[in-house]
PDB file of C-alpha atoms in Angstrom:
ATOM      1  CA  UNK A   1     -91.782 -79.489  10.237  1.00 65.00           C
ATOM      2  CA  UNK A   2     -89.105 -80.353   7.677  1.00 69.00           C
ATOM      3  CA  UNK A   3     -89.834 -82.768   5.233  1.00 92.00           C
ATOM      4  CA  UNK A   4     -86.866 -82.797   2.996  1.00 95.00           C
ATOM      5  CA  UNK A   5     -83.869 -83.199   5.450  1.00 96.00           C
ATOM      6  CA  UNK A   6     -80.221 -83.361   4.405  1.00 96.00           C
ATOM      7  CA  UNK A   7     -77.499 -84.495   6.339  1.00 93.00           C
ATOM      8  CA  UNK A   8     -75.087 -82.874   7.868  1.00 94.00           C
ATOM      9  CA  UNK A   9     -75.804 -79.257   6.754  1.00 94.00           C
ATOM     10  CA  UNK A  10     -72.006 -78.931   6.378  1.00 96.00           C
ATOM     11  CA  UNK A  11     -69.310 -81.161   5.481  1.00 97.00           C
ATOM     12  CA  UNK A  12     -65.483 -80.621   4.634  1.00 97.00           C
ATOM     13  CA  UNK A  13     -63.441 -83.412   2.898  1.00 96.00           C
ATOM     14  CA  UNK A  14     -60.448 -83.778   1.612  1.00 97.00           C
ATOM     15  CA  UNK A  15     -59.399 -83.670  -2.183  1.00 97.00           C
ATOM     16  CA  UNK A  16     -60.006 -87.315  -3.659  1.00 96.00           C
ATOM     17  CA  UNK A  17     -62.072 -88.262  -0.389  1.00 97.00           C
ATOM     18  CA  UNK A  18     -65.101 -90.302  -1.121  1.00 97.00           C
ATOM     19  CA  UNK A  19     -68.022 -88.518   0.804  1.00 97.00           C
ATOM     20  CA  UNK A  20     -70.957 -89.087   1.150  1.00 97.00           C
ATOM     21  CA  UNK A  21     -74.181 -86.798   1.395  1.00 97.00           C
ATOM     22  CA  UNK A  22     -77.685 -87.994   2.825  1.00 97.00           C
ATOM     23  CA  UNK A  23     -81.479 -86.872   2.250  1.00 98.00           C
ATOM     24  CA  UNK A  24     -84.297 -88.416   3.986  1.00 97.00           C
ATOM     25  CA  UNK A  25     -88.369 -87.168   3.132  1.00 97.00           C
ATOM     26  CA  UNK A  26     -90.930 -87.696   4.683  1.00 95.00           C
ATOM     27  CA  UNK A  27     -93.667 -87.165   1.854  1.00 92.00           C
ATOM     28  CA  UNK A  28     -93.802 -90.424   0.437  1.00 92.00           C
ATOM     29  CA  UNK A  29     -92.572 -89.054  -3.280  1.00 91.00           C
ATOM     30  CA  UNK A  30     -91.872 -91.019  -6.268  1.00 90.00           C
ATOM     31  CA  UNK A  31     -89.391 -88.880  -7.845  1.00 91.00           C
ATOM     32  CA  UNK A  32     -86.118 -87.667  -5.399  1.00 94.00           C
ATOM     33  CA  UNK A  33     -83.585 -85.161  -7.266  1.00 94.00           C
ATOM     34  CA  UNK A  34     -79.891 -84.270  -6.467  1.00 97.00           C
ATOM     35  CA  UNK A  35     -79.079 -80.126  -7.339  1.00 95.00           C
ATOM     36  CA  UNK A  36     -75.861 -78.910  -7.339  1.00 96.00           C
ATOM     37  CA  UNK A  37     -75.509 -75.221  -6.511  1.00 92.00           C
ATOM     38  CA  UNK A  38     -72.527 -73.179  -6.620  1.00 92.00           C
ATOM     39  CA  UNK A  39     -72.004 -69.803  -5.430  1.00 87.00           C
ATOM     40  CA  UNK A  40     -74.380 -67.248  -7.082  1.00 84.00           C
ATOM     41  CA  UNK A  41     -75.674 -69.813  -9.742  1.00 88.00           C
ATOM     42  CA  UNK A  42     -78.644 -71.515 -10.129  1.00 89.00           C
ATOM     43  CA  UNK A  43     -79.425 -75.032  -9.098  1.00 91.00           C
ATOM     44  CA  UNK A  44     -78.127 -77.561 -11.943  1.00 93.00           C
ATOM     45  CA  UNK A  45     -79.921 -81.322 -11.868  1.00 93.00           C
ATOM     46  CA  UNK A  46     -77.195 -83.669 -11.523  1.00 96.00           C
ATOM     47  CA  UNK A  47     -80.005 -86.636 -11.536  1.00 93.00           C
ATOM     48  CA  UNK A  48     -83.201 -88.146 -10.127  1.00 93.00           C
ATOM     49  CA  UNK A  49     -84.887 -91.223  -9.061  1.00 94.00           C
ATOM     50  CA  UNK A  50     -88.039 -91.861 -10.465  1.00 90.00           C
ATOM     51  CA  UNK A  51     -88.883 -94.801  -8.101  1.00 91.00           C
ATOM     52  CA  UNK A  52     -86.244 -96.795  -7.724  1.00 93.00           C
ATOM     53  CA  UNK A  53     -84.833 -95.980 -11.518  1.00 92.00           C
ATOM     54  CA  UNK A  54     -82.125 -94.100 -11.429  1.00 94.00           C
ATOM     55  CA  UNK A  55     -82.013 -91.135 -14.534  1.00 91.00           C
ATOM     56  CA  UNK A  56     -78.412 -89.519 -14.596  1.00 92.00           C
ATOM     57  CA  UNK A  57     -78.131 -85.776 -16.761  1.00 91.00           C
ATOM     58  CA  UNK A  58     -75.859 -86.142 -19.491  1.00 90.00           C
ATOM     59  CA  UNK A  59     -73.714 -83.941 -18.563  1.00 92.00           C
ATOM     60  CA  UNK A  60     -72.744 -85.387 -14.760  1.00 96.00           C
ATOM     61  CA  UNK A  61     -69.493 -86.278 -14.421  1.00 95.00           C
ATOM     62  CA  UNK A  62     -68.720 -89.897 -13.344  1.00 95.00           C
ATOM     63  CA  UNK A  63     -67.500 -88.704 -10.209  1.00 96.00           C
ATOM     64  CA  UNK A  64     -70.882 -88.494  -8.781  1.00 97.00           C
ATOM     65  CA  UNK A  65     -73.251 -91.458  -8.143  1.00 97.00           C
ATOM     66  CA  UNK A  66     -76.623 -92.238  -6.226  1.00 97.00           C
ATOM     67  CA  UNK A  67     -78.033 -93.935  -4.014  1.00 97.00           C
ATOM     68  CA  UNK A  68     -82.128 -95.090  -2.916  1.00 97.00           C
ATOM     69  CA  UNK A  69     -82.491 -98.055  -0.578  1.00 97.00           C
ATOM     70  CA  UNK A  70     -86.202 -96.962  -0.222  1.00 96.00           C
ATOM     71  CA  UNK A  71     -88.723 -94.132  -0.818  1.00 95.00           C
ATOM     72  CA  UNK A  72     -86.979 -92.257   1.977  1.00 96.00           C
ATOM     73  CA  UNK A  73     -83.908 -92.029   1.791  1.00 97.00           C
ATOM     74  CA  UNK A  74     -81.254 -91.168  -1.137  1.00 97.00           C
ATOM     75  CA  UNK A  75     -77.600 -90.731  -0.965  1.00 98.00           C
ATOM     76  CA  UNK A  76     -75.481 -88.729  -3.110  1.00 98.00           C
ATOM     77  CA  UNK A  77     -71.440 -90.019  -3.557  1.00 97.00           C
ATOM     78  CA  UNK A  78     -68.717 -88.306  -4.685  1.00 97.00           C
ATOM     79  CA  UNK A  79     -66.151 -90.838  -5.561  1.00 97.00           C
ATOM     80  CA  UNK A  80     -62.647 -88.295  -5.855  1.00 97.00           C
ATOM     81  CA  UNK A  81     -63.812 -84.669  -5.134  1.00 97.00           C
ATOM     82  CA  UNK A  82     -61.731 -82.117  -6.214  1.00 96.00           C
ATOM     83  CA  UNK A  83     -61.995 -78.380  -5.494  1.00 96.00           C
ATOM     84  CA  UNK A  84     -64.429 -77.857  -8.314  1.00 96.00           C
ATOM     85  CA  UNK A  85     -66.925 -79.834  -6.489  1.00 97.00           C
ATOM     86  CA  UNK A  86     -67.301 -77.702  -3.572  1.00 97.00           C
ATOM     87  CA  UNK A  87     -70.866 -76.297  -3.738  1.00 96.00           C
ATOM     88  CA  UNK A  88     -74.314 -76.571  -2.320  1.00 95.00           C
ATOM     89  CA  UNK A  89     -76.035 -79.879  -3.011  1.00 97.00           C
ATOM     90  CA  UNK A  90     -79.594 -79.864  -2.744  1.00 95.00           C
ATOM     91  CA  UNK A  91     -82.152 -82.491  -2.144  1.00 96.00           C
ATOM     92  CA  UNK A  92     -85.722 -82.417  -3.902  1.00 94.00           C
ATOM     93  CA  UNK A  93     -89.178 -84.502  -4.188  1.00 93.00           C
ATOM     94  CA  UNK A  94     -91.766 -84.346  -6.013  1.00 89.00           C
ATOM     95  CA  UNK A  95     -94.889 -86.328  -7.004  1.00 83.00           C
ATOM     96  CA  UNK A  96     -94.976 -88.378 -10.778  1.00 70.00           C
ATOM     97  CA  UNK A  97     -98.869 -88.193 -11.256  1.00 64.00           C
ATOM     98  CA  UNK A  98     -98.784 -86.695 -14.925  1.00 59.00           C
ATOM     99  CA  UNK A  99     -99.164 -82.985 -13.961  1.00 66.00           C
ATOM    100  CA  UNK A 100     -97.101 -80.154 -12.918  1.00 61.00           C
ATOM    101  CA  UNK A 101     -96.537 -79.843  -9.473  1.00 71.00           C
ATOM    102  CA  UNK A 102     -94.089 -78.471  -6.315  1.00 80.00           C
ATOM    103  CA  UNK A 103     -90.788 -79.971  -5.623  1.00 86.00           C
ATOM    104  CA  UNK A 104     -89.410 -79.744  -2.262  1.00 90.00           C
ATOM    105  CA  UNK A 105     -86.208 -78.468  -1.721  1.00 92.00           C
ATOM    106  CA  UNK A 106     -84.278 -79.666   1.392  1.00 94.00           C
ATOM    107  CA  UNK A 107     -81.477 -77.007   3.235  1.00 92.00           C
ATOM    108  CA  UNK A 108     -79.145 -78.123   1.474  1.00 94.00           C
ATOM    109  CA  UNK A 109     -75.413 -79.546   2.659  1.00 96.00           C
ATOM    110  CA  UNK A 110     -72.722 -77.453   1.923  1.00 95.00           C
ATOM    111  CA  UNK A 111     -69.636 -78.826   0.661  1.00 97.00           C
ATOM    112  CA  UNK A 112     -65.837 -77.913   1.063  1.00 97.00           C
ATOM    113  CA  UNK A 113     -63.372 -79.764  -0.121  1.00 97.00           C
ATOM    114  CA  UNK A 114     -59.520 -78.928   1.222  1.00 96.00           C
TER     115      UNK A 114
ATOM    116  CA  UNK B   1     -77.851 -72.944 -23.419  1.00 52.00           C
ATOM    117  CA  UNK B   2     -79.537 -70.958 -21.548  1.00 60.00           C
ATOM    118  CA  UNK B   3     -83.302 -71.885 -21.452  1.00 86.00           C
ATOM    119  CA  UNK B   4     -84.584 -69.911 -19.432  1.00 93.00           C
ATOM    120  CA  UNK B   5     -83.018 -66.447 -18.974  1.00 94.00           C
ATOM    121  CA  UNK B   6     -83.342 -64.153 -15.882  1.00 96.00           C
ATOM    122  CA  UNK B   7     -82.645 -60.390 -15.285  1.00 96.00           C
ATOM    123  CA  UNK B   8     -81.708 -58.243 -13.661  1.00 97.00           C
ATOM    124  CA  UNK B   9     -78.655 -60.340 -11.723  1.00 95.00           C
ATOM    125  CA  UNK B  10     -79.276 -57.779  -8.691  1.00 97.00           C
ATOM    126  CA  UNK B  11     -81.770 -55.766  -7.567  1.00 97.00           C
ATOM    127  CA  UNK B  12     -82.464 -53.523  -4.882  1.00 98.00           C
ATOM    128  CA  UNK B  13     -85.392 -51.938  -3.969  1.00 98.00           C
ATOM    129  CA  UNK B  14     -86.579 -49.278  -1.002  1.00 98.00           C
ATOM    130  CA  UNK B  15     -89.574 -50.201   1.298  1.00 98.00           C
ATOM    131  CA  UNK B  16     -92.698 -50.352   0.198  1.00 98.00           C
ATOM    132  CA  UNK B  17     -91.532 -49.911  -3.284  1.00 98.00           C
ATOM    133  CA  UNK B  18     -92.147 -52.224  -6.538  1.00 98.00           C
ATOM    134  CA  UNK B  19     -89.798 -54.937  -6.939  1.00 98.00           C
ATOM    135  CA  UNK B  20     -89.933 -56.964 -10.827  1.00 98.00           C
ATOM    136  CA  UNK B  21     -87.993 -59.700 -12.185  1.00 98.00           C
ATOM    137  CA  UNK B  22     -88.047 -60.932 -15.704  1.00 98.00           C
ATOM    138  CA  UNK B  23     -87.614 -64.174 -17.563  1.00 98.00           C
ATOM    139  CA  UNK B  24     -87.833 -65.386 -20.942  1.00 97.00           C
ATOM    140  CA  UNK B  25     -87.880 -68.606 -21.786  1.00 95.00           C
ATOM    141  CA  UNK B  26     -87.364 -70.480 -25.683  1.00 92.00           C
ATOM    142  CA  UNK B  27     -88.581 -73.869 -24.975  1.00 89.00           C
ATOM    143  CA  UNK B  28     -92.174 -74.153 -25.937  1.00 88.00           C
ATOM    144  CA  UNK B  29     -92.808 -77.463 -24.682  1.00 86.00           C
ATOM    145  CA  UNK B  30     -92.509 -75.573 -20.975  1.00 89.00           C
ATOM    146  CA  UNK B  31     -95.790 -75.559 -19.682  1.00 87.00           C
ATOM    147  CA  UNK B  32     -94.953 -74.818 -15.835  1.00 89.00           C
ATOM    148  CA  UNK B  33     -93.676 -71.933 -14.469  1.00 93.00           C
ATOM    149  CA  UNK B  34     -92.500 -71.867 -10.978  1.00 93.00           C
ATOM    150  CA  UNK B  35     -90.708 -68.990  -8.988  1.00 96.00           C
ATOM    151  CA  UNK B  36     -88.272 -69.956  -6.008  1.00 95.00           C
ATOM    152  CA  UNK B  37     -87.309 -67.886  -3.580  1.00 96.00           C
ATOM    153  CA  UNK B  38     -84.044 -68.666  -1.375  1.00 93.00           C
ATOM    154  CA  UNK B  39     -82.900 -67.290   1.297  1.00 93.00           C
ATOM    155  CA  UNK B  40     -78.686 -67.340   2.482  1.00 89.00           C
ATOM    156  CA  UNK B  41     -78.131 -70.967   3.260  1.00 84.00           C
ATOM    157  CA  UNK B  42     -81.520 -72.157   2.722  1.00 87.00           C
ATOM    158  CA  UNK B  43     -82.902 -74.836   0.147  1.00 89.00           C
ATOM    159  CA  UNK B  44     -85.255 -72.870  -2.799  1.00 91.00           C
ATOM    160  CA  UNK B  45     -88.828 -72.847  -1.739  1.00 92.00           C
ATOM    161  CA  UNK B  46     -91.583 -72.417  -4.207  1.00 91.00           C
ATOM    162  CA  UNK B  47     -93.016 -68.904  -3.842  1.00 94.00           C
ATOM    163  CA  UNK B  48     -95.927 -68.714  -6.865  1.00 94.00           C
ATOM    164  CA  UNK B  49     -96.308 -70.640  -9.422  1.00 92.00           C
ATOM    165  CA  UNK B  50     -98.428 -70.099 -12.817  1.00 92.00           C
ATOM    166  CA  UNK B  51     -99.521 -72.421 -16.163  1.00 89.00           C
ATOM    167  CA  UNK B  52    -100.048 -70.882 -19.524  1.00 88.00           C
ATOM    168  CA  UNK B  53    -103.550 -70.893 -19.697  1.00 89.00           C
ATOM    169  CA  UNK B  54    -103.624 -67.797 -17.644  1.00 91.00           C
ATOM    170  CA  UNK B  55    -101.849 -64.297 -17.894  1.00 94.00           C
ATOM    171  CA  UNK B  56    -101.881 -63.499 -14.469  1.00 96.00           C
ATOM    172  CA  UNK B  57    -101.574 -65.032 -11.062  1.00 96.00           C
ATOM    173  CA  UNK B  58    -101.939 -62.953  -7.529  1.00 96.00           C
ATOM    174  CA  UNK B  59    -101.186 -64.300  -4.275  1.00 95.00           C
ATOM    175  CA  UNK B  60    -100.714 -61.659  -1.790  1.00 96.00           C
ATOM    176  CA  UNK B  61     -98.184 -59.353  -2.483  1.00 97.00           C
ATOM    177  CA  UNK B  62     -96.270 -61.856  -5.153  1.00 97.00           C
ATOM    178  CA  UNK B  63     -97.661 -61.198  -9.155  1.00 97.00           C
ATOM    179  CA  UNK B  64     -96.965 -63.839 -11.773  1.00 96.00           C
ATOM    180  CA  UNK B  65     -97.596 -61.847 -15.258  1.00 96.00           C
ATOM    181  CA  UNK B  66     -97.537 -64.258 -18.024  1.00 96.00           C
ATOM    182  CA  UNK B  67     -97.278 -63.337 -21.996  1.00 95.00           C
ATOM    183  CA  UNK B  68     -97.292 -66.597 -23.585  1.00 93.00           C
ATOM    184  CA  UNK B  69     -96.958 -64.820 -27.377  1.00 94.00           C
ATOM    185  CA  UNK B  70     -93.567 -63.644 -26.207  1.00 95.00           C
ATOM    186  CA  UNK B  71     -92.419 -66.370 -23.982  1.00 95.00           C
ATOM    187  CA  UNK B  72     -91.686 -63.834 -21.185  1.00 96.00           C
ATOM    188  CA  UNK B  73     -93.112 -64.211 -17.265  1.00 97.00           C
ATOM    189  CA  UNK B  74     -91.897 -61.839 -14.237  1.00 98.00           C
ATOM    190  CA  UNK B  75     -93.098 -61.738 -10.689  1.00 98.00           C
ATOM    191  CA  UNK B  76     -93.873 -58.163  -9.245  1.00 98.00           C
ATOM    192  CA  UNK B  77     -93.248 -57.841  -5.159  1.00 98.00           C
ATOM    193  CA  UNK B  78     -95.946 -55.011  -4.123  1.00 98.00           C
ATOM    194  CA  UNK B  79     -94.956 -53.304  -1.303  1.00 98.00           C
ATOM    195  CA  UNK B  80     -91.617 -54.649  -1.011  1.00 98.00           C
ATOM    196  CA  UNK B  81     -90.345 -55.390   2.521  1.00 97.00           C
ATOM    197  CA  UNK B  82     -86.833 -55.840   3.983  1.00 97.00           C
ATOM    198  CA  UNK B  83     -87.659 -59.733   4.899  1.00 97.00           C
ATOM    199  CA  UNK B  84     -88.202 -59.790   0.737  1.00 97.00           C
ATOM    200  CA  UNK B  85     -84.241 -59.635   0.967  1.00 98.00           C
ATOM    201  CA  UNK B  86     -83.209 -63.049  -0.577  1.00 97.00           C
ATOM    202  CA  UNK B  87     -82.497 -64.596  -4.215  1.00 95.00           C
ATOM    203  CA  UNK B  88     -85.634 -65.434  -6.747  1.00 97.00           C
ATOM    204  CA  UNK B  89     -85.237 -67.555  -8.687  1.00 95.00           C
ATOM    205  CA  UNK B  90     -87.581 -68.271 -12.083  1.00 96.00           C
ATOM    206  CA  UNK B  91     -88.214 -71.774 -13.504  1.00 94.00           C
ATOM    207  CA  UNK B  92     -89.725 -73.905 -16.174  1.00 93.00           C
ATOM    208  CA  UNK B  93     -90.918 -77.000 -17.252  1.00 88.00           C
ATOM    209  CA  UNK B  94     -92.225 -79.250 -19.167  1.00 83.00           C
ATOM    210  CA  UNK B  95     -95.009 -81.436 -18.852  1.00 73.00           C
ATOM    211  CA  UNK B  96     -93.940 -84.280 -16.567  1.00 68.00           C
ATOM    212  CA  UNK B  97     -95.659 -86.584 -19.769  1.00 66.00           C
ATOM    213  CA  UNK B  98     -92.870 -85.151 -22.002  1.00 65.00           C
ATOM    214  CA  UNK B  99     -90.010 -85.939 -19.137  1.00 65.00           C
ATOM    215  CA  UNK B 100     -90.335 -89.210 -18.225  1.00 66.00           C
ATOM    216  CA  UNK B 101     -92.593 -88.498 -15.280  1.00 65.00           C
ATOM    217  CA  UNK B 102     -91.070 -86.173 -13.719  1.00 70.00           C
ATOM    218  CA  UNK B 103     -90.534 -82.645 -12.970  1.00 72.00           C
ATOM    219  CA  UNK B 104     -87.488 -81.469 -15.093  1.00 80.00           C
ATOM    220  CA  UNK B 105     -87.210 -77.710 -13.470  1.00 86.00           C
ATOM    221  CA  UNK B 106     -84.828 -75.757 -15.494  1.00 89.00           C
ATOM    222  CA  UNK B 107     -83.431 -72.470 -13.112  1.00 92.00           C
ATOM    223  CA  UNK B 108     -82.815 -68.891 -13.959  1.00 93.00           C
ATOM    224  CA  UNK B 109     -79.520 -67.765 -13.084  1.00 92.00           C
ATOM    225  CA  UNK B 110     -81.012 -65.860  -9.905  1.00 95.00           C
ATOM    226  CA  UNK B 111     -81.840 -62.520  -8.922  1.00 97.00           C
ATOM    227  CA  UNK B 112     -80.151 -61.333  -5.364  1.00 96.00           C
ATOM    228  CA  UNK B 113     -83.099 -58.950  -4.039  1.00 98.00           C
ATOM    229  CA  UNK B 114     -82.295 -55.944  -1.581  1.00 98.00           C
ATOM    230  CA  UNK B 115     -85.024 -54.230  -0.145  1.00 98.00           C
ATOM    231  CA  UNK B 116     -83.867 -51.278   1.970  1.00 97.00           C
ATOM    232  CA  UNK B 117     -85.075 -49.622   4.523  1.00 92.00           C
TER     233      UNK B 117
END
């Protein structure tokens, strides 16, 4: 059973379209994480929630913003996307409780942008 | 920078042979070293996972080898099989108490495994 789910799995928009990408979980983590993944590179953290705080990487362009109404759900929106954006986003969790552990990747959305 | 660097970019391998990926990492406040493996359109999903306190971790066919002196880690695949076929990916981080609380995973750039009949 899935327990990272993104929606939808694929998504074309058009250059300078706001869109917006959804992740649901159904593991009851603290800490949700947005990846973006372009062809034959590794994941890069855009940002996380850490409860409802909201921790963006320095180096995430403006462009992209977040969303988490609750511990479920999170939403990832792209404000103008250009063709550079197109990608795989990925979804994670993973517990806060002061050790190491497994985050949880979702499937992934992929993302054109025409 | 690259923290955590991965080789070789591509691999491929013949069944039932010995499949092994290096990394080397320069961040010593890493303490958590996770491998990922992803398969075409697919999300990562952890695969084996090791801390520094040990130099070796088994599970199945999947090898963690850890030299903690050198900063280097790589997973052997025993017996490799043709459903092996997919990208690995190695990863690091620190102690959640040293990120905020949570789990700051920093990625290899990916291996794309072939195993071949």
């Amino acid at each position: 059973d899935a327990m990272v789910i993104q929606n939808p799995r694929y998504q074309v928009t058009q250059f300078g379209k706001p869109v917006t990408l959804s992740c649901s979980q159904t593991l009851n983590h603290n800490v949700m994480y947005w990846y973006q993944q372009k062809s034959s590179q590794a994941p890069k953290l855009l940002f996380h929630y850490y409860d409802k705080d909201f921790n963006n990487e320095a180096d995430t362009p403006d462009n992209f913003q977040s969303r988490r109404p609750n511990t479920s759900f999170c939403f990832l929106d792209i404000r103008s996307p250009g063709l550079g954006d197109a990608a795989m986003y990925l979804c994670a969790t993973s517990t806060a409780q002061g050790q190491n552990t497994e985050a949880f990747f979702g499937q992934g959305t992929r993302l054109t942008v025409v | 920078q690259q923290q955590v660097k991965q080789s070789p970019q591509s691999l491929i391998v013949q069944k039932g042979g010995i499949s092994i990926i290096n990394c080397a990492y320069e961040n010593t406040a890493f303490d958590y070293f996770p491998w990922y493996q992803q398969f075409p359109g697919k999300g990562p999903a952890l695969l084996i996972a090791i801390r520094p306190d040990v130099s070796e971790k088994k599970e199945g066919r999947f090898t963690i080898s850890f030299n903690k002196s050198a900063k280097q880690f790589s997973l052997h695949i025993m017996d490799s099989q043709p459903g092996d076929s997919a990208t690995y990916f190695c990863a690091a981080s620190p102690s959640p108490i040293f990120s905020g609380g949570y789990q700051k995973v920093t990625f290899g750039i990916g291996t794309k495994l072939q195993v071949i009949p």
